[in-house]
Coordinates of C-alpha atoms in Angstrom, one line a residue:
X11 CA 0.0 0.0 0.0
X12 CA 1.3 3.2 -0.9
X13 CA 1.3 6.3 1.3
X14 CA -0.5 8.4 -0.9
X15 CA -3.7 6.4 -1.6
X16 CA -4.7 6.5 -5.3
X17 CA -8.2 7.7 -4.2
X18 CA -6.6 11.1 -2.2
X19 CA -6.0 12.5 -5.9
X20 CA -9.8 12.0 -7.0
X21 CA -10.6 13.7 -3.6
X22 CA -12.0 10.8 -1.6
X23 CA -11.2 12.8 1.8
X24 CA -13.0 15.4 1.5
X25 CA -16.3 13.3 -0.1
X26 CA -15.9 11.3 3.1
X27 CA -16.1 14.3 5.4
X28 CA -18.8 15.7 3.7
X29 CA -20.9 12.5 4.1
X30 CA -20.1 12.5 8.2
X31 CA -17.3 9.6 8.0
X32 CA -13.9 10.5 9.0
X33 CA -10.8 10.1 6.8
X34 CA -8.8 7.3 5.1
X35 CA -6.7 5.9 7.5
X36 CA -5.7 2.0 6.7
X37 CA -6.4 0.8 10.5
X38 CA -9.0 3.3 11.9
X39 CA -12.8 2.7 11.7
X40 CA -14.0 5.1 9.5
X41 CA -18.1 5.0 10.2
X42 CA -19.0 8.5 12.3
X43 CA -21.1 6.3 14.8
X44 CA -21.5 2.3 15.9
X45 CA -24.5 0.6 14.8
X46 CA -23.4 -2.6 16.2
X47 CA -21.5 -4.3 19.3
X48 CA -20.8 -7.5 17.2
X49 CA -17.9 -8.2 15.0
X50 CA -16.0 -5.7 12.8
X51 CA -16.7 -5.3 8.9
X52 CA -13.6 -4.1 7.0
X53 CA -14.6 -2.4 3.7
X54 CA -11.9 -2.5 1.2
X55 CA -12.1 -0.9 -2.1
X56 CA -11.7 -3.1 -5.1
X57 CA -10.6 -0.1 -7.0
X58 CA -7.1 0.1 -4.9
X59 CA -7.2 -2.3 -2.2
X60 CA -7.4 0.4 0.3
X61 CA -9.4 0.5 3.7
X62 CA -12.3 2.9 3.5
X63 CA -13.5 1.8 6.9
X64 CA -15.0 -0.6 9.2
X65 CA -18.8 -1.0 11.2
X66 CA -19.8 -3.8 13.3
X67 CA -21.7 -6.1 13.5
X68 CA -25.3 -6.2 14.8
X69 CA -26.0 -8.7 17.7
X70 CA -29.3 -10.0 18.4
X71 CA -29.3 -7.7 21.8
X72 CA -28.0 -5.3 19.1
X73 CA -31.5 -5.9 16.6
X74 CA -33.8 -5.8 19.3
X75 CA -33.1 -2.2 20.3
X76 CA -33.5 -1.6 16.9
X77 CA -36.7 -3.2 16.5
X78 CA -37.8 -1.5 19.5
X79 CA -36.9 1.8 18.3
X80 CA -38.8 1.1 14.8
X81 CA -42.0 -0.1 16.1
X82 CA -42.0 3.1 18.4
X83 CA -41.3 5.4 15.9
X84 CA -44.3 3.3 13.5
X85 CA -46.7 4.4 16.3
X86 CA -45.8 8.2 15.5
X87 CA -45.0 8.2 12.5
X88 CA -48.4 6.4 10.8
X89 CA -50.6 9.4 12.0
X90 CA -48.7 11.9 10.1
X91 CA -50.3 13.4 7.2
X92 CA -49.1 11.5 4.2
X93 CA -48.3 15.0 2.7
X94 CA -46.2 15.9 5.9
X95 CA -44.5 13.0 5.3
X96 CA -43.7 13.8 2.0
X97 CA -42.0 17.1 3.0
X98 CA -39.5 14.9 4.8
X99 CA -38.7 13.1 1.6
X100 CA -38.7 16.4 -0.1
X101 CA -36.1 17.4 2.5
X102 CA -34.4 14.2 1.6
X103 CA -34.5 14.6 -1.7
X104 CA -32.9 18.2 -2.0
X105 CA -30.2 16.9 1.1
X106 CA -29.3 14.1 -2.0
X107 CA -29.0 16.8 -4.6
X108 CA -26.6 19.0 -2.3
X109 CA -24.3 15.2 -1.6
X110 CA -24.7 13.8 -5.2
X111 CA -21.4 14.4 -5.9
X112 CA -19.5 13.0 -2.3
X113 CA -22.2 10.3 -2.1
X114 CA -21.4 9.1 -5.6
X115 CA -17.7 9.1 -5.5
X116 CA -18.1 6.8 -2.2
X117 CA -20.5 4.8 -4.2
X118 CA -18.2 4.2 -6.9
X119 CA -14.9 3.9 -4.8
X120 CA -16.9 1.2 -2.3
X121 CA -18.5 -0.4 -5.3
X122 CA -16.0 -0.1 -8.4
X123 CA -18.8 1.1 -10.7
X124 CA -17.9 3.9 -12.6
X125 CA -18.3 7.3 -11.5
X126 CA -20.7 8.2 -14.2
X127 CA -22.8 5.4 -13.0
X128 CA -21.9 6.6 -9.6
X129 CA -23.6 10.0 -9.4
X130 CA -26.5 8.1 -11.7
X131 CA -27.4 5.9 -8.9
X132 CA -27.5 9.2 -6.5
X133 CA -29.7 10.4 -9.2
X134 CA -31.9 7.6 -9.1
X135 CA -32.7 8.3 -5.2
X136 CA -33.3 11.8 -6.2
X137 CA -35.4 11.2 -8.6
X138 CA -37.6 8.8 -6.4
X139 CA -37.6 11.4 -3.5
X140 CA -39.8 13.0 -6.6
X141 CA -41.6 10.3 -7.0
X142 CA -42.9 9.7 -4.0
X143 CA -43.3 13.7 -2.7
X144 CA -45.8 13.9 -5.5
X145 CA -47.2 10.3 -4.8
X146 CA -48.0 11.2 -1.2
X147 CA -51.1 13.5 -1.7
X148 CA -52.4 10.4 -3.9
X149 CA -52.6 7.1 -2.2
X150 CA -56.3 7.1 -3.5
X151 CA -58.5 4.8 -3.0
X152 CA -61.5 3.7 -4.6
X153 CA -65.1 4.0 -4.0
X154 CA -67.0 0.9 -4.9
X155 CA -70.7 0.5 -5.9
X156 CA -73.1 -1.6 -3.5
X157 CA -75.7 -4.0 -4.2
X158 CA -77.5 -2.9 -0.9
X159 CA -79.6 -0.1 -0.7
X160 CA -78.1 2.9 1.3
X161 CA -75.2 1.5 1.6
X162 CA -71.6 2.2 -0.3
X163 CA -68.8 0.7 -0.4
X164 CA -64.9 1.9 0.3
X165 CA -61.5 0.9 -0.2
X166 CA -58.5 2.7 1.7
X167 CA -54.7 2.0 2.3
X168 CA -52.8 2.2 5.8
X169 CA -49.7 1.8 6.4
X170 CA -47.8 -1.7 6.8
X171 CA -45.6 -1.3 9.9
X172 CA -41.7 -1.8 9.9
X173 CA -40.4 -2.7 6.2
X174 CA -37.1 -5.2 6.0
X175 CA -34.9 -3.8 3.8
X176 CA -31.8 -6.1 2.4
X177 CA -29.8 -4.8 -1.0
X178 CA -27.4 -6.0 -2.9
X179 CA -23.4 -4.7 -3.6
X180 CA -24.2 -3.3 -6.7
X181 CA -26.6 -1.0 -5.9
X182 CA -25.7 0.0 -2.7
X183 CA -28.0 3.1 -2.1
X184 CA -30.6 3.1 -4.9
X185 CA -32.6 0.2 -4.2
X186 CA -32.8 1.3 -0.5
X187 CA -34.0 4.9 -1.5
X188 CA -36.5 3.1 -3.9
X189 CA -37.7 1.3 -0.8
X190 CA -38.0 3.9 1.6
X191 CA -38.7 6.7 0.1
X192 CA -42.2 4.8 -0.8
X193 CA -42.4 3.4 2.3
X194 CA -42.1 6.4 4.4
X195 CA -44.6 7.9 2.6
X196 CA -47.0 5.1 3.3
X197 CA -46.2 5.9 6.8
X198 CA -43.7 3.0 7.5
X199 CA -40.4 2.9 9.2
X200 CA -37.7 0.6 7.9
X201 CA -34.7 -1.3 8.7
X202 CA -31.9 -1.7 6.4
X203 CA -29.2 -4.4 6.0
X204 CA -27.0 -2.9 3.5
X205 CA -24.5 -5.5 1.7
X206 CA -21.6 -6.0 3.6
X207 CA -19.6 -5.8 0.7
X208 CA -20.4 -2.2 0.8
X209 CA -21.2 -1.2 4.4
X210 CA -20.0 2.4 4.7
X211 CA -22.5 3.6 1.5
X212 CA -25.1 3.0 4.2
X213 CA -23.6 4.5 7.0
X214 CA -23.1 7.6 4.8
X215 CA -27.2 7.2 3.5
X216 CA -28.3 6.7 7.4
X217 CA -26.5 9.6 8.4
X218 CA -28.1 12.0 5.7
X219 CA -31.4 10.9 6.8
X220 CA -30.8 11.6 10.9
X221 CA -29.6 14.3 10.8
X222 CA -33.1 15.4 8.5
X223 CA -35.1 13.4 11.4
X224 CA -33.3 15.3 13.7
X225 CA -33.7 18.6 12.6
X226 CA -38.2 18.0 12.0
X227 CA -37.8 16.6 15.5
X228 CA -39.5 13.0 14.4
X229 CA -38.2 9.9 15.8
X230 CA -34.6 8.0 14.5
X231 CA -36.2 5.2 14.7
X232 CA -38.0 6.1 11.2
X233 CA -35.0 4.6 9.7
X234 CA -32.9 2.4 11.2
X235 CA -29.4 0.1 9.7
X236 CA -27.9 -2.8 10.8
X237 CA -25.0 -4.2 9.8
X238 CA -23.4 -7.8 8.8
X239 CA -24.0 -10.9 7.1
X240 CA -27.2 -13.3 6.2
X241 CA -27.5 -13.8 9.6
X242 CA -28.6 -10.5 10.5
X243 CA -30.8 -11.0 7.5
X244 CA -32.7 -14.1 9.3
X245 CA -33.1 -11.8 12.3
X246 CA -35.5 -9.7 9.9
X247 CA -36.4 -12.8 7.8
X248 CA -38.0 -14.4 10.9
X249 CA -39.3 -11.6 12.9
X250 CA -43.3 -11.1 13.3
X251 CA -42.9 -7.4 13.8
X252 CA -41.8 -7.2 10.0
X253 CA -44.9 -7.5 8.0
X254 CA -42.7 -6.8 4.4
X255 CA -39.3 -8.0 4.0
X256 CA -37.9 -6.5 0.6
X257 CA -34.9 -8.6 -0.4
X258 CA -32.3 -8.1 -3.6
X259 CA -30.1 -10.1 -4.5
X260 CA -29.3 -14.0 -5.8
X261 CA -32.1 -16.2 -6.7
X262 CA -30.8 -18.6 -4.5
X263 CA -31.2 -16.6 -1.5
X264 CA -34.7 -15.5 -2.8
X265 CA -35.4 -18.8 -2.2
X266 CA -34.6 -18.9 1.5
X267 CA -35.9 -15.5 2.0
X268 CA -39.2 -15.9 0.6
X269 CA -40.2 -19.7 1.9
X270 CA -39.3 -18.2 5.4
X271 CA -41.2 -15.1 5.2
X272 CA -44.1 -16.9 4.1
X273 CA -43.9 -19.4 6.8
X274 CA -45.1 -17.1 9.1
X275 CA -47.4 -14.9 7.1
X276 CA -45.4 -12.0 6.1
X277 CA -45.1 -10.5 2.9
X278 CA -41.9 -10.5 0.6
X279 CA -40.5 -8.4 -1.8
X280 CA -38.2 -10.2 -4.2
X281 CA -35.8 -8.8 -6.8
X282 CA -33.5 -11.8 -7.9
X283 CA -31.4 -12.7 -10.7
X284 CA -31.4 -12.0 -13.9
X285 CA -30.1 -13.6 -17.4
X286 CA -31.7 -11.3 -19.9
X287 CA -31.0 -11.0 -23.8
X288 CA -31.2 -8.7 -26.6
X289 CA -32.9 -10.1 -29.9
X290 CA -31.1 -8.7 -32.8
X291 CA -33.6 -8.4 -35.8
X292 CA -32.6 -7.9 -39.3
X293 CA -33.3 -4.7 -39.8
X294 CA -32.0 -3.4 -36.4
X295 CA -30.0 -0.2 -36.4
X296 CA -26.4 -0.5 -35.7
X297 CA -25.9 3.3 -34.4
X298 CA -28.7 1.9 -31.6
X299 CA -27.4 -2.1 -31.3
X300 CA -23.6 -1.4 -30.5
X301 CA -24.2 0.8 -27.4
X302 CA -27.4 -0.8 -26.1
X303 CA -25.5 -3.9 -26.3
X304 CA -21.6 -2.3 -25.0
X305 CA -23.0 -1.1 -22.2
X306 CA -25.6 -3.5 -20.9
X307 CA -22.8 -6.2 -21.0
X308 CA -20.1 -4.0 -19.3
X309 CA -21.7 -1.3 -17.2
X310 CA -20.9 -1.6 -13.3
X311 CA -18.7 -4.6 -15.1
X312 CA -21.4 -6.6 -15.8
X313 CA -22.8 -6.8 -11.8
X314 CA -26.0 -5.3 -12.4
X315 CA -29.6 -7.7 -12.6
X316 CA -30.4 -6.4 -15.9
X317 CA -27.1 -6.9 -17.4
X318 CA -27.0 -7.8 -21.0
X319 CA -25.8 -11.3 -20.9
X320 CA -26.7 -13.2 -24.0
X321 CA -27.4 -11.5 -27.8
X322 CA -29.6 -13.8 -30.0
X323 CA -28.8 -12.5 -33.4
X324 CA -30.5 -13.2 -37.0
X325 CA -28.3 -15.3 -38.9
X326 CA -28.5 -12.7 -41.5
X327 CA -26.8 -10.3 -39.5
X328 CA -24.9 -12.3 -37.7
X329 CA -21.7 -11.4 -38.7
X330 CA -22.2 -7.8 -39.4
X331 CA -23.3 -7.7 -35.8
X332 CA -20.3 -9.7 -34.0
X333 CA -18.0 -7.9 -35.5
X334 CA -19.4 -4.2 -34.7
X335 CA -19.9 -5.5 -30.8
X336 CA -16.1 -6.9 -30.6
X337 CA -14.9 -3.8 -32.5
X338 CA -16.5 -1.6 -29.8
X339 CA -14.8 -4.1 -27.1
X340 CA -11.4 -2.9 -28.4
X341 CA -11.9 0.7 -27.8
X342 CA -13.3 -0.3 -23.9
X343 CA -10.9 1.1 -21.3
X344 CA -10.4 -0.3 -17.8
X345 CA -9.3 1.1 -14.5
X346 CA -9.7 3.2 -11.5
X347 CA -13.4 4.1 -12.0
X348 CA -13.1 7.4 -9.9
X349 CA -11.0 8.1 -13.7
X350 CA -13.8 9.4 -16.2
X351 CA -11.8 8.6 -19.0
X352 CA -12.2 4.8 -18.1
X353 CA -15.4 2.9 -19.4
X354 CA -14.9 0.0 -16.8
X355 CA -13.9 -0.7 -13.0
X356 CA -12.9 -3.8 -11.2
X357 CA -15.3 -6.5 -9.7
X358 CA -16.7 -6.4 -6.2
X359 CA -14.0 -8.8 -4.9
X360 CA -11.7 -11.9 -5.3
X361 CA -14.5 -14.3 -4.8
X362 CA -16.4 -12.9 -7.8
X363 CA -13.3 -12.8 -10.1
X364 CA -12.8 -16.1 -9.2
X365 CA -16.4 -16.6 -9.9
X366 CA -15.7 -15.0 -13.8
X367 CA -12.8 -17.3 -14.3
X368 CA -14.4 -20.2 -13.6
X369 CA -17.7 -19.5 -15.9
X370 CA -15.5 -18.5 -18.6
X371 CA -13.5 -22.3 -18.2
X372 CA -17.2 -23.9 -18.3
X373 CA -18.1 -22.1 -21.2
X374 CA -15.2 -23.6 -23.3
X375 CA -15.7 -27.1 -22.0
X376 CA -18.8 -26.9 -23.0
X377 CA -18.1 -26.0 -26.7
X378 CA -18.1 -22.2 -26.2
X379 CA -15.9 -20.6 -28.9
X380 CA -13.7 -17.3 -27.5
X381 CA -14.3 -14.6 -29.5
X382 CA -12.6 -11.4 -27.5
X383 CA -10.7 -12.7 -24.4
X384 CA -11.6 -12.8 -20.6
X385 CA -8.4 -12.9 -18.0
X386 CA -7.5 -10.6 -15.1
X387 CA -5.7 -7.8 -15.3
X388 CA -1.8 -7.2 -13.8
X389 CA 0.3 -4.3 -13.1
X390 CA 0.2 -0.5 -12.3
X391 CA -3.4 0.2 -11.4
X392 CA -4.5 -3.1 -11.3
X393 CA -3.3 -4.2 -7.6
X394 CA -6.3 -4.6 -6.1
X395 CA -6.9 -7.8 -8.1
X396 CA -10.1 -7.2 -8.8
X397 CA -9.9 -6.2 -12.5
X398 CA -11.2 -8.1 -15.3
X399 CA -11.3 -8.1 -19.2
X400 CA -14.9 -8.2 -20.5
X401 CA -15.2 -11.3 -22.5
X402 CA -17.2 -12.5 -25.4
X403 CA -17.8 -16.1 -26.0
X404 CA -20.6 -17.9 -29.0
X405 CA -22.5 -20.4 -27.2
X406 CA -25.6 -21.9 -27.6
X407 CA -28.5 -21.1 -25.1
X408 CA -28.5 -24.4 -24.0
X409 CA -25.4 -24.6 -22.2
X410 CA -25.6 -24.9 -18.6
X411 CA -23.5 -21.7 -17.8
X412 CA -25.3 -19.9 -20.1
X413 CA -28.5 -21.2 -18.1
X414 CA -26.7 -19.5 -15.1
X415 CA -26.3 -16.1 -14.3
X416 CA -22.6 -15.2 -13.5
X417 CA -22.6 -11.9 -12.2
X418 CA -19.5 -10.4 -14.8
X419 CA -19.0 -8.8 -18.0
X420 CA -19.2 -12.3 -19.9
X421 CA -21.6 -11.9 -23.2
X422 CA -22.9 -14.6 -25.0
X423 CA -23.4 -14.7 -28.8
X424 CA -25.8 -16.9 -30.6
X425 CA -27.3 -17.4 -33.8
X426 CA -30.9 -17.7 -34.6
X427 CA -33.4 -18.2 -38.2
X428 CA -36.8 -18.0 -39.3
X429 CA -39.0 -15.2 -37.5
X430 CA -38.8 -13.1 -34.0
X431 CA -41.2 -16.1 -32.2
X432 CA -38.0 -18.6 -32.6
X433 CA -35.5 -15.7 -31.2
X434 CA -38.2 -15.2 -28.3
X435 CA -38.8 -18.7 -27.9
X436 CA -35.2 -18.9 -27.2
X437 CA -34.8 -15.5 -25.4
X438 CA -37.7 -17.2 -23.1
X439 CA -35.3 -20.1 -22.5
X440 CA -34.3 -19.7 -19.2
X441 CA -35.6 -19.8 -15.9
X442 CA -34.9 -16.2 -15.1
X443 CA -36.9 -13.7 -16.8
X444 CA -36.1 -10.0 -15.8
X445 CA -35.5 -7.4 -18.4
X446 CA -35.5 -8.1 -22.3
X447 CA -34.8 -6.1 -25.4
X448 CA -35.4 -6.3 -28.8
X449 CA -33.4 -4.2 -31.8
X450 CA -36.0 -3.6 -35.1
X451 CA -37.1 -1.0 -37.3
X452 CA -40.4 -3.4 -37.9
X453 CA -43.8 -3.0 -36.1
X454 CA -44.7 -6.3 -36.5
X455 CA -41.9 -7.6 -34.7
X456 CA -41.6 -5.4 -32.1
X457 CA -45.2 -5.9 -30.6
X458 CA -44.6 -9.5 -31.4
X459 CA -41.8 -9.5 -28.5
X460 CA -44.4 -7.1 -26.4
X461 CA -47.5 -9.2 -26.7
X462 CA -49.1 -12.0 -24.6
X463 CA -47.0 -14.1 -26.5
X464 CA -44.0 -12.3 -26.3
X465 CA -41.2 -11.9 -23.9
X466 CA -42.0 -13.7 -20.4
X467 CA -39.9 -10.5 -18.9
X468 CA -40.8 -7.9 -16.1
X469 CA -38.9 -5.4 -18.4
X470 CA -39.7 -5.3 -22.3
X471 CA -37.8 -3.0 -24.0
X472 CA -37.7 -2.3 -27.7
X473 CA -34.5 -0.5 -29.1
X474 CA -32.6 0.2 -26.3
X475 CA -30.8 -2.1 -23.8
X476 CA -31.6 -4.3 -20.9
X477 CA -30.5 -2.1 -18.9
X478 CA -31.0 0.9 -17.4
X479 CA -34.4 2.0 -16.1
X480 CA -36.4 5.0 -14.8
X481 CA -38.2 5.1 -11.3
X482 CA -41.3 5.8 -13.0
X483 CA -42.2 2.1 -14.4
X484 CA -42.2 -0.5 -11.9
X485 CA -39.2 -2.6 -11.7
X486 CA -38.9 -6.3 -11.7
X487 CA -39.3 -9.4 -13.3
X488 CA -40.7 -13.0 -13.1
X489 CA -39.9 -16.7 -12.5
X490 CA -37.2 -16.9 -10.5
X491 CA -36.3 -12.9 -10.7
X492 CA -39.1 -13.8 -7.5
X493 CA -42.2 -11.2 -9.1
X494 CA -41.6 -8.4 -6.8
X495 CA -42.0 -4.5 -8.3
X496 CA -40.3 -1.6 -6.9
X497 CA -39.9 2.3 -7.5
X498 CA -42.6 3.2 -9.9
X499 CA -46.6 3.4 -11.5
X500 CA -48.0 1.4 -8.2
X501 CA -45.7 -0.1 -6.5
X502 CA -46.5 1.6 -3.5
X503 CA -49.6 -0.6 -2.9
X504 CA -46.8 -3.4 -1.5
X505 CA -46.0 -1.1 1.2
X506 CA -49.8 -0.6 2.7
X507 CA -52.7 -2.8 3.6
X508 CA -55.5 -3.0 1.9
X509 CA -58.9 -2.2 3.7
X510 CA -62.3 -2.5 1.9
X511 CA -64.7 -0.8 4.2
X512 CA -68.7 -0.8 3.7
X513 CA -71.2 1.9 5.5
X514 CA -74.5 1.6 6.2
X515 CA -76.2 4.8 6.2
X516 CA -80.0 4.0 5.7
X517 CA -82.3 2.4 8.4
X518 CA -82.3 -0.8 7.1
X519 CA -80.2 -3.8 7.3
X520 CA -80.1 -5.8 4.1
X521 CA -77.7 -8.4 3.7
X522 CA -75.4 -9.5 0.8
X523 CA -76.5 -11.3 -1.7
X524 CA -80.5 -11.0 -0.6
X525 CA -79.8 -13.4 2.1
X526 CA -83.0 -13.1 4.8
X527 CA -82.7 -13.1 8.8
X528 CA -85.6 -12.3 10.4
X529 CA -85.5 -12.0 14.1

């Protein structure tokens, strides 16, 4: 480790002290406050291999004054105006705009994704701060005709209670401000395990948000972190207090999440893996395939859910096609992604480049043929380990680790003939079905792929990418992305209870369905 950290130059320091945590300092705990007693958490950033800063752990003694905090706070905080609780989002929202900068460097220095895609994921909570400010004077219900005389009918939402929160690495602070932001103006609290992997992008978030608690003289317990490993996550996974536990991340912890949520009644949120595709039509544009396609396979080095994974190309264009994408893979540079000029940062960590060198090995043995090659990166710039070369490998869909989502900048080229239903037929080919994209200048093939019949996707997207979405659609997918929809149109309904209400106002009592009880 050197004595000037590479980050210093990029001015690291200073975004740290804006966000409340104290300086670099390989050996000193950088988080401004404990939200633990357990274990420490060192964060190391994969872009130099320097410490950034350590938390600990949350016990179970820990999580229950937590808990108890929360479901204080809920008792407050749910007869607030839903309006007045939009002004604290508001407040949020501008705090965000006044941090996008700091809170984006950290983002990308925690993370590795690039600092373009940095400041776009502080974007992303700003622009569901928005969302929701304008969403809070219209949580409507509905009022519903009866089939009784002087009587109507109502439906009304209330708020749910204490929301689990648990994210993923890769999105370490948009996918909790798409949860919160909703839920707090449905008049929930929440508690948030942030990814490990990335613990001081939630200490920074937890601190913007207390100090705007603090100063409207509301309750911390509004919002709430813990900190450590899936076992924390069973401490929320398990508890009855949580009516909604909103989980991102593998489909195999999906799994577990969901079964025991639903063992005791409680709802889920699920946003699980992905393995989505881009058809390539005949008469797709070029000037629209080659960046939709660059950057869905390479952005945030291929570790986001909707990364592009697999291009299913007409055999007519096959070639023109393959030989545009691995021309544009030539002109890709990697490094420090604090460095604008770089398209690409490093993975998360060791574990996952192992992961990447491994799929790209089972892709071979299985027949896959190299087309622009994988490998890890050496030298100056590269010591943290953790850089990788995007590859490119024709495979068929069939192949079991194309079946698989590996969370890297591997892309997958195959062929396909006849019309769009074969290409969706094979796009549909997987047990993962997230976001989708088709590239064609014809109508007839484009809402082909948007039909009934069409892509089996959460996400349907017609020239442009995979990836890459605005908070005002919902987000998510189906089969075993889990179902779940977050962020946009009416998402917010997952965060409230639904209550149909009927009123009696003549002097009657008729029942339902003309039923007779005469006393």
């Amino acid at each position: 480790m050197s004595e000037t950290l590479t980050a210093d130059k990029y001015g690291m320091q200073a975004a740290l002290k804006a966000l409340g945590l104290k300086e670099i300092n390989e050996g000193t705990s950088t988080g401004s406050n404990n939200f633990g007693s357990g274990e420490t958490i060192s964060s190391y950033s994969p872009t130099d291999g320097a410490l950034i800063g350590k938390v600990t752990t949350t016990t179970r003694e820990d999580y229950n004054k937590v808990m108890d905090s929360a479901t204080s706070a809920f008792l407050e905080f749910r007869t607030m105006p839903a309006p007045q609780r939009g002004e604290i989002v508001r407040q949020f929202g501008n705090k965000l705009r006044e941090l996008k900068e700091p809170l984006g460097k950290l983002v990308s220095y925690e993370m590795g994704k690039s600092l373009q895609e940095g400041y776009g994921e502080v974007q992303e909570m700003i622009d569901i701060c928005d969302f929701a400010v304008g969403l809070s004077r219209q949580l409507n219900g509905q009022t519903i005709p009866s089939e009784r005389p002087g009587h109507v009918m109502r439906e009304q939402w209330h708020s749910i209670g204490v929301v689990g929160i648990i994210s993923a690495f890769n999105f370490p602070v948009a996918v909790w401000a798409w949860n919160t932001a909703l839920a707090w103006i449905c008049g929930d609290v929440c508690v948030w395990k942030g990814s490990e992997k990335a613990p001081m992008c939630s200490v920074a978030c937890q601190n913007i948000i207390a100090d705007i608690l603090k100063e409207n003289n509301l309750p911390e317990g509004i919002s709430c972190i813990i900190n450590g490993d899936y076992k924390v996550g069973e401490m929320m996974t398990t508890d009855e207090r949580i009516p909604l536990v909103s989980a991102t991340g593998s489909t195999r912890m999906g799994r577990i999440v969901g079964a025991t949520v639903a063992q005791r009644f409680g709802k889920s949120l699920l946003e699980l893996g992905g393995n989505n595709a881009i058809i390539i039509t005949p008469t797709a544009d070029l000037k629209v395939v080659v960046p939709g396609a660059v950057f869905g396979a390479v952005g945030t080095c291929g570790q986001r859910c909707t990364s592009t994974r697999r291009l299913i190309i007409h055999e007519s264009v096959y070639d023109k096609v393959k030989d545009a994408i691995v021309g544009a893979y030539g002109q890709l540079t990697i490094g420090n992604p604090l460095d604008e000029k770089n398209h690409i940062g490093p993975l998360i960590d060791q574990d996952s480049v192992d992961t990447y060198l491994a799929a790209i090995e089972k892709a071979k043995a299985e027949g896959g043929n190299i087309l622009v090659e994988g490998g890890v990166l050496q030298g100056e710039g590269y010591e943290s380990g953790c850089y990788v070369k995007p590859a490119i490998i024709e495979a068929k869909n069939s192949y079991e680790i194309v079946q698989s989502e590996t969370f890297a900048p591997i892309l997958y080229l195959m062929k396909y003939s006849g019309d769009v239903e074969t290409a969706i037929e094979q796009q549909n080919g997987v047990a993962q079905g997230l976001s989708s994209a088709i590239m064609t200048n014809e109508m007839k093939e484009a809402e082909k792929f948007l039909s009934f019949a069409g892509s089996d996707c959460g996400i349907a997207n017609v020239n442009i990418g995979t990836s890459g979405a605005e908070i005002g659609g919902a987000f998510g997918g189906e089969k075993e992305t889990g179902g779940g929809r977050e962020s946009g149109s009416d998402a917010w309904k997952v965060y409230m209870r639904r209550q149909t209400n009927t009123v009696n106002y003549s002097d009657e009592l008729p029942l339902a369905q003309g039923i007779k009880f005469d006393l």
